[in-house]
JSON list of C-alpha atoms in Angstrom, two decimals:
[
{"chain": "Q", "resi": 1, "resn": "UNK", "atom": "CA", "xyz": [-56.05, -24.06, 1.44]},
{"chain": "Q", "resi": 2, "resn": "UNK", "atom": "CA", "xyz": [-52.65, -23.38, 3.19]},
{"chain": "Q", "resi": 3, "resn": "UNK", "atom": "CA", "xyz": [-53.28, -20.00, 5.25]},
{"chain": "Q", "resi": 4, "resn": "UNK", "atom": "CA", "xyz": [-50.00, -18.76, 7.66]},
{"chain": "Q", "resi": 5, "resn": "UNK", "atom": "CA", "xyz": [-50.49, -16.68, 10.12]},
{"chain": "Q", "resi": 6, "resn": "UNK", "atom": "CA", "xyz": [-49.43, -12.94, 9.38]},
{"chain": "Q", "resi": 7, "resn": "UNK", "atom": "CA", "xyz": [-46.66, -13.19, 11.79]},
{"chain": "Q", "resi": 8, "resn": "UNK", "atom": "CA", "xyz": [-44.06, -15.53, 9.55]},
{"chain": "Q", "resi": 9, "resn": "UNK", "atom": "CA", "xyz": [-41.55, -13.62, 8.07]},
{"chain": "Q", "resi": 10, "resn": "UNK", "atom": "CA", "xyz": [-38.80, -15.13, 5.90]},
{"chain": "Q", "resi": 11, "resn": "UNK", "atom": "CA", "xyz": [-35.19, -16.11, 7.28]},
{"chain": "Q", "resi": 12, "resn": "UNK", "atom": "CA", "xyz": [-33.75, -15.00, 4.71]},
{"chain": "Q", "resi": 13, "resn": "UNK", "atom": "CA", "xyz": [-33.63, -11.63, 3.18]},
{"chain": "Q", "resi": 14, "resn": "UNK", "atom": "CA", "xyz": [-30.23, -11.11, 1.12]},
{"chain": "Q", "resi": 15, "resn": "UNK", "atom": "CA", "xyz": [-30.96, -11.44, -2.40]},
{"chain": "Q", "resi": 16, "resn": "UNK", "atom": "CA", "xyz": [-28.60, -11.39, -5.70]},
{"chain": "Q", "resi": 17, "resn": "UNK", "atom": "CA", "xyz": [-29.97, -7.91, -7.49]},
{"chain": "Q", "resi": 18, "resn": "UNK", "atom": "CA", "xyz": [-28.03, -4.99, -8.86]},
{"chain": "Q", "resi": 19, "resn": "UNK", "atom": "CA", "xyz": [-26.77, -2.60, -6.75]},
{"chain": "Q", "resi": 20, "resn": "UNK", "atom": "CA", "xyz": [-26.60, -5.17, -3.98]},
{"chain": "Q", "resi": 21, "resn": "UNK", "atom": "CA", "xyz": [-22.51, -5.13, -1.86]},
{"chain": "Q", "resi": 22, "resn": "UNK", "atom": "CA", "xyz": [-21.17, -7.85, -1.80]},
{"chain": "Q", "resi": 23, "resn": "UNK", "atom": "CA", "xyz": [-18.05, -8.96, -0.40]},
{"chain": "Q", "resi": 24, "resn": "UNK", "atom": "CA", "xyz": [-15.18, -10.77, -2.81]},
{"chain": "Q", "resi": 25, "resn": "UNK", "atom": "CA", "xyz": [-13.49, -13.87, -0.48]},
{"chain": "Q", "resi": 26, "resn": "UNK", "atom": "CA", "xyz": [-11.43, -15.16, -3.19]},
{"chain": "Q", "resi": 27, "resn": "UNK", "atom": "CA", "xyz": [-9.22, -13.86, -5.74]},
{"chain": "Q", "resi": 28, "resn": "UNK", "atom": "CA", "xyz": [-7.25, -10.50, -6.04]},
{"chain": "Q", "resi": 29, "resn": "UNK", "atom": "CA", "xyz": [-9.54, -8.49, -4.89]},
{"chain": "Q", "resi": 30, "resn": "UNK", "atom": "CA", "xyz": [-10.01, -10.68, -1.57]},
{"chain": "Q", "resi": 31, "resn": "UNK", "atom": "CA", "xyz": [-11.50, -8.65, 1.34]},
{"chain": "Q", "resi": 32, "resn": "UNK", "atom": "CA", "xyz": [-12.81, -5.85, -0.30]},
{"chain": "Q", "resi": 33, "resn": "UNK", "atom": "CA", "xyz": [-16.48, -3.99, -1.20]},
{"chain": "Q", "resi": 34, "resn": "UNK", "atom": "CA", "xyz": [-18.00, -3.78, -4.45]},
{"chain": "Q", "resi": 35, "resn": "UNK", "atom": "CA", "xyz": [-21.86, -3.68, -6.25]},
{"chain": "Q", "resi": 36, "resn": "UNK", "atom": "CA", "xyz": [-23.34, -5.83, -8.60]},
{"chain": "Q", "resi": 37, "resn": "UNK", "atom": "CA", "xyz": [-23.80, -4.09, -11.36]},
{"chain": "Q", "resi": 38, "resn": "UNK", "atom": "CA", "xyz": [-25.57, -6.58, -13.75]},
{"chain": "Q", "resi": 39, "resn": "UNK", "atom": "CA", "xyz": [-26.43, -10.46, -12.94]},
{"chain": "Q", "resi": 40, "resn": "UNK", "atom": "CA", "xyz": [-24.51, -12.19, -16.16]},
{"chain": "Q", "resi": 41, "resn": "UNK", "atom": "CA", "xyz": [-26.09, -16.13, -15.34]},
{"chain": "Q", "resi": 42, "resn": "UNK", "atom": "CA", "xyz": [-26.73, -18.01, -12.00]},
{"chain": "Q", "resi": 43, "resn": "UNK", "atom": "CA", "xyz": [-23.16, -18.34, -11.46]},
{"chain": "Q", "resi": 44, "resn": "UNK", "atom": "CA", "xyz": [-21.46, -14.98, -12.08]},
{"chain": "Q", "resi": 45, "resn": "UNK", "atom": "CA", "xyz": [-21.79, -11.25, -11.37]},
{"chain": "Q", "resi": 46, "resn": "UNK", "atom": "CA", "xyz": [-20.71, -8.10, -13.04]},
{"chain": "Q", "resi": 47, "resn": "UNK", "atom": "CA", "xyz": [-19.02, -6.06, -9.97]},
{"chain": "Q", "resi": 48, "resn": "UNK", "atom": "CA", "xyz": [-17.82, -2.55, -9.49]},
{"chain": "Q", "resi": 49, "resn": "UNK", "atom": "CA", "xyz": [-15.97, -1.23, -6.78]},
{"chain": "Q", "resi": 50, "resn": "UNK", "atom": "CA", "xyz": [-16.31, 2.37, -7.64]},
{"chain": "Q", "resi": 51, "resn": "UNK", "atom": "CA", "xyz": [-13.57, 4.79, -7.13]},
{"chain": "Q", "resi": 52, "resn": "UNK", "atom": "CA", "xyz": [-11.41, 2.51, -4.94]},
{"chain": "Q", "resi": 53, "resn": "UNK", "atom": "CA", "xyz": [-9.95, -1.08, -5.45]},
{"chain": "Q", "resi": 54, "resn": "UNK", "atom": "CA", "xyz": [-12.24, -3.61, -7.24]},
{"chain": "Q", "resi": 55, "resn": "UNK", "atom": "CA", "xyz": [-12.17, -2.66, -10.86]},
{"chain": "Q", "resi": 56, "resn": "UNK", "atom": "CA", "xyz": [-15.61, -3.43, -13.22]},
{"chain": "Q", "resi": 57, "resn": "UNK", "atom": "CA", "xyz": [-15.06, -6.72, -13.60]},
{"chain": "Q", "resi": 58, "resn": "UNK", "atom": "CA", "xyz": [-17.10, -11.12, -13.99]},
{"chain": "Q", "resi": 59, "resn": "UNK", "atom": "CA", "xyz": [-16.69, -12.73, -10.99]},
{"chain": "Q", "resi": 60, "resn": "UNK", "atom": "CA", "xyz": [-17.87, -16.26, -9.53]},
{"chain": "Q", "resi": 61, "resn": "UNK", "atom": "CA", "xyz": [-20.76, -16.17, -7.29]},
{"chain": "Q", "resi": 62, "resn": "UNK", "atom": "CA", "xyz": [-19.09, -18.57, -5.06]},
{"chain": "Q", "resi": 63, "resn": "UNK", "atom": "CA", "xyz": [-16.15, -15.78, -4.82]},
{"chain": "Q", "resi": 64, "resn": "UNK", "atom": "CA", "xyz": [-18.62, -13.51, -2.72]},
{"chain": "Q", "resi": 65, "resn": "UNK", "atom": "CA", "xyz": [-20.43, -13.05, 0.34]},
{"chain": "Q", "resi": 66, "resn": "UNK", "atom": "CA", "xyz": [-23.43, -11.07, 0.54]},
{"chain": "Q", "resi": 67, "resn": "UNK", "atom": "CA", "xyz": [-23.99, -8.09, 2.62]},
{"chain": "Q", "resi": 68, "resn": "UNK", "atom": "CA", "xyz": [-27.31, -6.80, 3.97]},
{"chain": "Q", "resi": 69, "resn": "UNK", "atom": "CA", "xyz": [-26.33, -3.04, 2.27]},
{"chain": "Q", "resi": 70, "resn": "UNK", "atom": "CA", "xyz": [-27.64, -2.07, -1.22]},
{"chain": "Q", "resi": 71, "resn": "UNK", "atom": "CA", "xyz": [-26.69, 0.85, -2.95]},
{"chain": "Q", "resi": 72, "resn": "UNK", "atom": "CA", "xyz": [-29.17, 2.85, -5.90]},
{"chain": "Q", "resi": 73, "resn": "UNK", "atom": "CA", "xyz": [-26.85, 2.29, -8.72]},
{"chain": "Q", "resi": 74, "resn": "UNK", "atom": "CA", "xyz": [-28.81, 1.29, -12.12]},
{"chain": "Q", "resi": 75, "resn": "UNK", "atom": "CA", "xyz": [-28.07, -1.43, -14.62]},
{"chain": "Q", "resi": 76, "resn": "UNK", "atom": "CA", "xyz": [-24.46, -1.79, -15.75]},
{"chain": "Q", "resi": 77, "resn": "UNK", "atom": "CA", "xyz": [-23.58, 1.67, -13.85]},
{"chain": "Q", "resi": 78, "resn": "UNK", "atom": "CA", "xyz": [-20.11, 3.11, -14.53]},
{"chain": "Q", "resi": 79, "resn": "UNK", "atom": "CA", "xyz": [-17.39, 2.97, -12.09]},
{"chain": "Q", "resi": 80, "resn": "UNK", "atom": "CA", "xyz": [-18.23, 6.92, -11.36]},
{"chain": "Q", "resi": 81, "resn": "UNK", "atom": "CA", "xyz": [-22.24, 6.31, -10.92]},
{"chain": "Q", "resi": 82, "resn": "UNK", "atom": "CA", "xyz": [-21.11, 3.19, -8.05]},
{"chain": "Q", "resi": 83, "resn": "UNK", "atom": "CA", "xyz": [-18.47, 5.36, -6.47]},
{"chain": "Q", "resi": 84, "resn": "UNK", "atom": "CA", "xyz": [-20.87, 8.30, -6.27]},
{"chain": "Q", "resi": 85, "resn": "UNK", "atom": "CA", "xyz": [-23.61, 5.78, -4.41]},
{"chain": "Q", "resi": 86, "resn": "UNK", "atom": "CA", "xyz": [-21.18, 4.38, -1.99]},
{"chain": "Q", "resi": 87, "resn": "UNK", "atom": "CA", "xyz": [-20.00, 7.61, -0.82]},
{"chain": "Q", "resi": 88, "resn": "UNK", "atom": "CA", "xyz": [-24.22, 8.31, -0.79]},
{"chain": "Q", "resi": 89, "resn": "UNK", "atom": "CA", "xyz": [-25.06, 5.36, 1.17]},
{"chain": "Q", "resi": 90, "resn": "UNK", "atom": "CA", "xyz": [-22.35, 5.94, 3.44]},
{"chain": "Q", "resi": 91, "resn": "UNK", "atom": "CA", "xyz": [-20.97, 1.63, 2.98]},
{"chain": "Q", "resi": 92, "resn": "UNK", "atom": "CA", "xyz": [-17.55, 1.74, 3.91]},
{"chain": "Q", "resi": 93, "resn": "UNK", "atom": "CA", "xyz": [-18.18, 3.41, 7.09]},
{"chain": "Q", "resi": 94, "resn": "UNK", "atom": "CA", "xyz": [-21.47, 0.84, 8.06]},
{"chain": "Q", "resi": 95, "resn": "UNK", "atom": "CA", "xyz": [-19.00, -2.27, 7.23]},
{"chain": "Q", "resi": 96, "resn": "UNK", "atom": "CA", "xyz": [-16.12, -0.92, 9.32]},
{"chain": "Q", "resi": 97, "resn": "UNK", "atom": "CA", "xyz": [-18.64, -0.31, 12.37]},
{"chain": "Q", "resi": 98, "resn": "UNK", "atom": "CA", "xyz": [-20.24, -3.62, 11.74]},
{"chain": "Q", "resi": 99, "resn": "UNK", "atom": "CA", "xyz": [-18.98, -6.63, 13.51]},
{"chain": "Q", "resi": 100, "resn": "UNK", "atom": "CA", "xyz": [-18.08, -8.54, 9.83]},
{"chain": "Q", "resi": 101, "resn": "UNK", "atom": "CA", "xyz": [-16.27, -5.72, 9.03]},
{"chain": "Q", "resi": 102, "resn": "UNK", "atom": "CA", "xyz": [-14.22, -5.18, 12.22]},
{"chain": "Q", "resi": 103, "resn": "UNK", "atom": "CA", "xyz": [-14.05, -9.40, 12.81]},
{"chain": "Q", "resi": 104, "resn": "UNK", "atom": "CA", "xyz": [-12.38, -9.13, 8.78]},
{"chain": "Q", "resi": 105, "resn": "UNK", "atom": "CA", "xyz": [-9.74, -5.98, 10.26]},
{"chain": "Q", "resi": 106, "resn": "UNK", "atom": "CA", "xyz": [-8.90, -8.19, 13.36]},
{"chain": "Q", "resi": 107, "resn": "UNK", "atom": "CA", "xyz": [-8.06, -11.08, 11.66]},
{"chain": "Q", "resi": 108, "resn": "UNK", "atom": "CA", "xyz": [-5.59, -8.58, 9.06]},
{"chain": "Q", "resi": 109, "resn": "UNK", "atom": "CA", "xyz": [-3.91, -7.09, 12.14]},
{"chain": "Q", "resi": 110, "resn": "UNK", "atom": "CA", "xyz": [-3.10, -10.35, 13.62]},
{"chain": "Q", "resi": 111, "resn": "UNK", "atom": "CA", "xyz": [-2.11, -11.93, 10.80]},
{"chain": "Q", "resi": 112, "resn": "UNK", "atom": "CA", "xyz": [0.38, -9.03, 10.10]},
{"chain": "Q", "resi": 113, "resn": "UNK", "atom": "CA", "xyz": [1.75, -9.37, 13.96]},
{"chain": "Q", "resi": 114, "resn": "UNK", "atom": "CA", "xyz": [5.26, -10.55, 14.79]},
{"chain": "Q", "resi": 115, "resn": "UNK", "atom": "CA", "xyz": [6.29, -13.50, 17.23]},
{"chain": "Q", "resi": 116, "resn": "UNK", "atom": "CA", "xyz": [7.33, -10.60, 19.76]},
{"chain": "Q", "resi": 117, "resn": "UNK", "atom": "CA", "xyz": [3.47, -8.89, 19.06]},
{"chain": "Q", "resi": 118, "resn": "UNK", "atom": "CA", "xyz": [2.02, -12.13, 19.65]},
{"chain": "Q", "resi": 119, "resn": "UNK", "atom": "CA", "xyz": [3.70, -12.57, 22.80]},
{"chain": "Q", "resi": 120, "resn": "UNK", "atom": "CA", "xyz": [3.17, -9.36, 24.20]},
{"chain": "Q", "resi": 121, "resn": "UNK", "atom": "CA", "xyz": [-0.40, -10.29, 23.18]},
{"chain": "Q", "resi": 122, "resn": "UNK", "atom": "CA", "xyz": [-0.31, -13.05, 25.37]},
{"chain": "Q", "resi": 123, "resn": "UNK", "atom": "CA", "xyz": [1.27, -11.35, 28.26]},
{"chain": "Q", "resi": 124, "resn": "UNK", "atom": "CA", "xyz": [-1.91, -8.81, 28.52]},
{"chain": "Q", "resi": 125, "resn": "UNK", "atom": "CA", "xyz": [-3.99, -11.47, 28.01]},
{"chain": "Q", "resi": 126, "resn": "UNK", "atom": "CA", "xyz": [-2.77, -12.89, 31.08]},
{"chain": "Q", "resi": 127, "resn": "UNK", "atom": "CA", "xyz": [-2.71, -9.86, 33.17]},
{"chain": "Q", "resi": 128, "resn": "UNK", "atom": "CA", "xyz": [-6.39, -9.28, 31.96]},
{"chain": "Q", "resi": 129, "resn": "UNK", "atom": "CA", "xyz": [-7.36, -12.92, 33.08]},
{"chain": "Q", "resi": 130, "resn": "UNK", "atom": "CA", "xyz": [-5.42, -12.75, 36.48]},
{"chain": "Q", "resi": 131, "resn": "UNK", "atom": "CA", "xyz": [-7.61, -9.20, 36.97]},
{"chain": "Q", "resi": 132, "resn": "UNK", "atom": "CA", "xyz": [-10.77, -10.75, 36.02]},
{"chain": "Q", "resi": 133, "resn": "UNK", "atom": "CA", "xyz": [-10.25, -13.96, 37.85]},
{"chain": "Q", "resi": 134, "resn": "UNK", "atom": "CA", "xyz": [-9.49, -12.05, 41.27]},
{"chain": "Q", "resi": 135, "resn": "UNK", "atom": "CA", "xyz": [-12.57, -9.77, 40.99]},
{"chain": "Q", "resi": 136, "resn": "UNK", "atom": "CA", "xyz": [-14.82, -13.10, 40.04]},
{"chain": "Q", "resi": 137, "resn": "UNK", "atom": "CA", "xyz": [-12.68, -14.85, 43.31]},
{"chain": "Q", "resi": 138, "resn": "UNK", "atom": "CA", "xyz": [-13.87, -11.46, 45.65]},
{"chain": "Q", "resi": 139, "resn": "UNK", "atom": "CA", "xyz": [-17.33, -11.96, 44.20]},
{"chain": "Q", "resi": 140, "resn": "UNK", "atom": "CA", "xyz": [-17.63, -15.78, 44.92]},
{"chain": "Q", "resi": 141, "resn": "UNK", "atom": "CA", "xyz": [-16.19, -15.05, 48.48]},
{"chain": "Q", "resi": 142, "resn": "UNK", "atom": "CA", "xyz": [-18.67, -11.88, 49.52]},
{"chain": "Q", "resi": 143, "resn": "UNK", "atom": "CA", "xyz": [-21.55, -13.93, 48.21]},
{"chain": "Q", "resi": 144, "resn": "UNK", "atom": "CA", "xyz": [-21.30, -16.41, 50.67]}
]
């Protein structure tokens, strides 16, 4: 009855399966990679982070974000078998080149920055602006 044209595609394309990253918001493992290893119910995961930080663990599916990365790891894989997959699909280096990933490492090194950082921050922001402003000023003037 219904026919749509060939050229719909779906907005959305991250879905909840195993071996899909995600990243944790909340808890003690805040700000850091792991895979789904098995979906428990609609409101919790079983997560590995491999060889590094998150250990195999339940955790709220309101803690995490998904990521668009996915990893080959089978059902209820062993920390070993997820660590071996990451290092495969090369994650951690995609999320640190990805603008989440280096929005998330900004926001660490400023929240880790002293009141004589910040100002110093300021300062170049200042000289940047008073650079940028003259060049826009010598712009606006040689266009007329």
């Amino acid at each position: 009855l219904f026919a749509y044209p060939p050229s719909v595609t779906m907005a959305y394309n991250r879905y909840i399966s195993v071996g899909r990253v995600v990243l944790i918001n909340y808890g003690p493992a805040k700000g850091q990679l792991a895979v789904i290893v098995n979906v428990i119910d609609q409101n919790r995961l079983l997560v590995c982070g491999g060889t590094g930080g998150v250990e195999r663990q339940q955790i709220a599916l309101k803690w995490c974000s998904i990521t668009d990365y996915t990893v080959k790891a089978p059902l209820n894989s062993r920390r070993g078998v997820v660590g071996k997959a990451l290092k495969e699909a090369d994650v951690h280096a995609k999320w640190a080149a990805s603008s989440w990933g280096k929005k998330l490492t900004t926001k660490s090194k400023r929240a880790t920055l002293t009141d004589f950082d910040r100002f110093k921050v300021m300062m170049l922001r200042q000289k940047k602006a008073k650079i940028v402003n003259g060049e826009f000023k010598k712009l606006k003037k040689a266009a007329k």
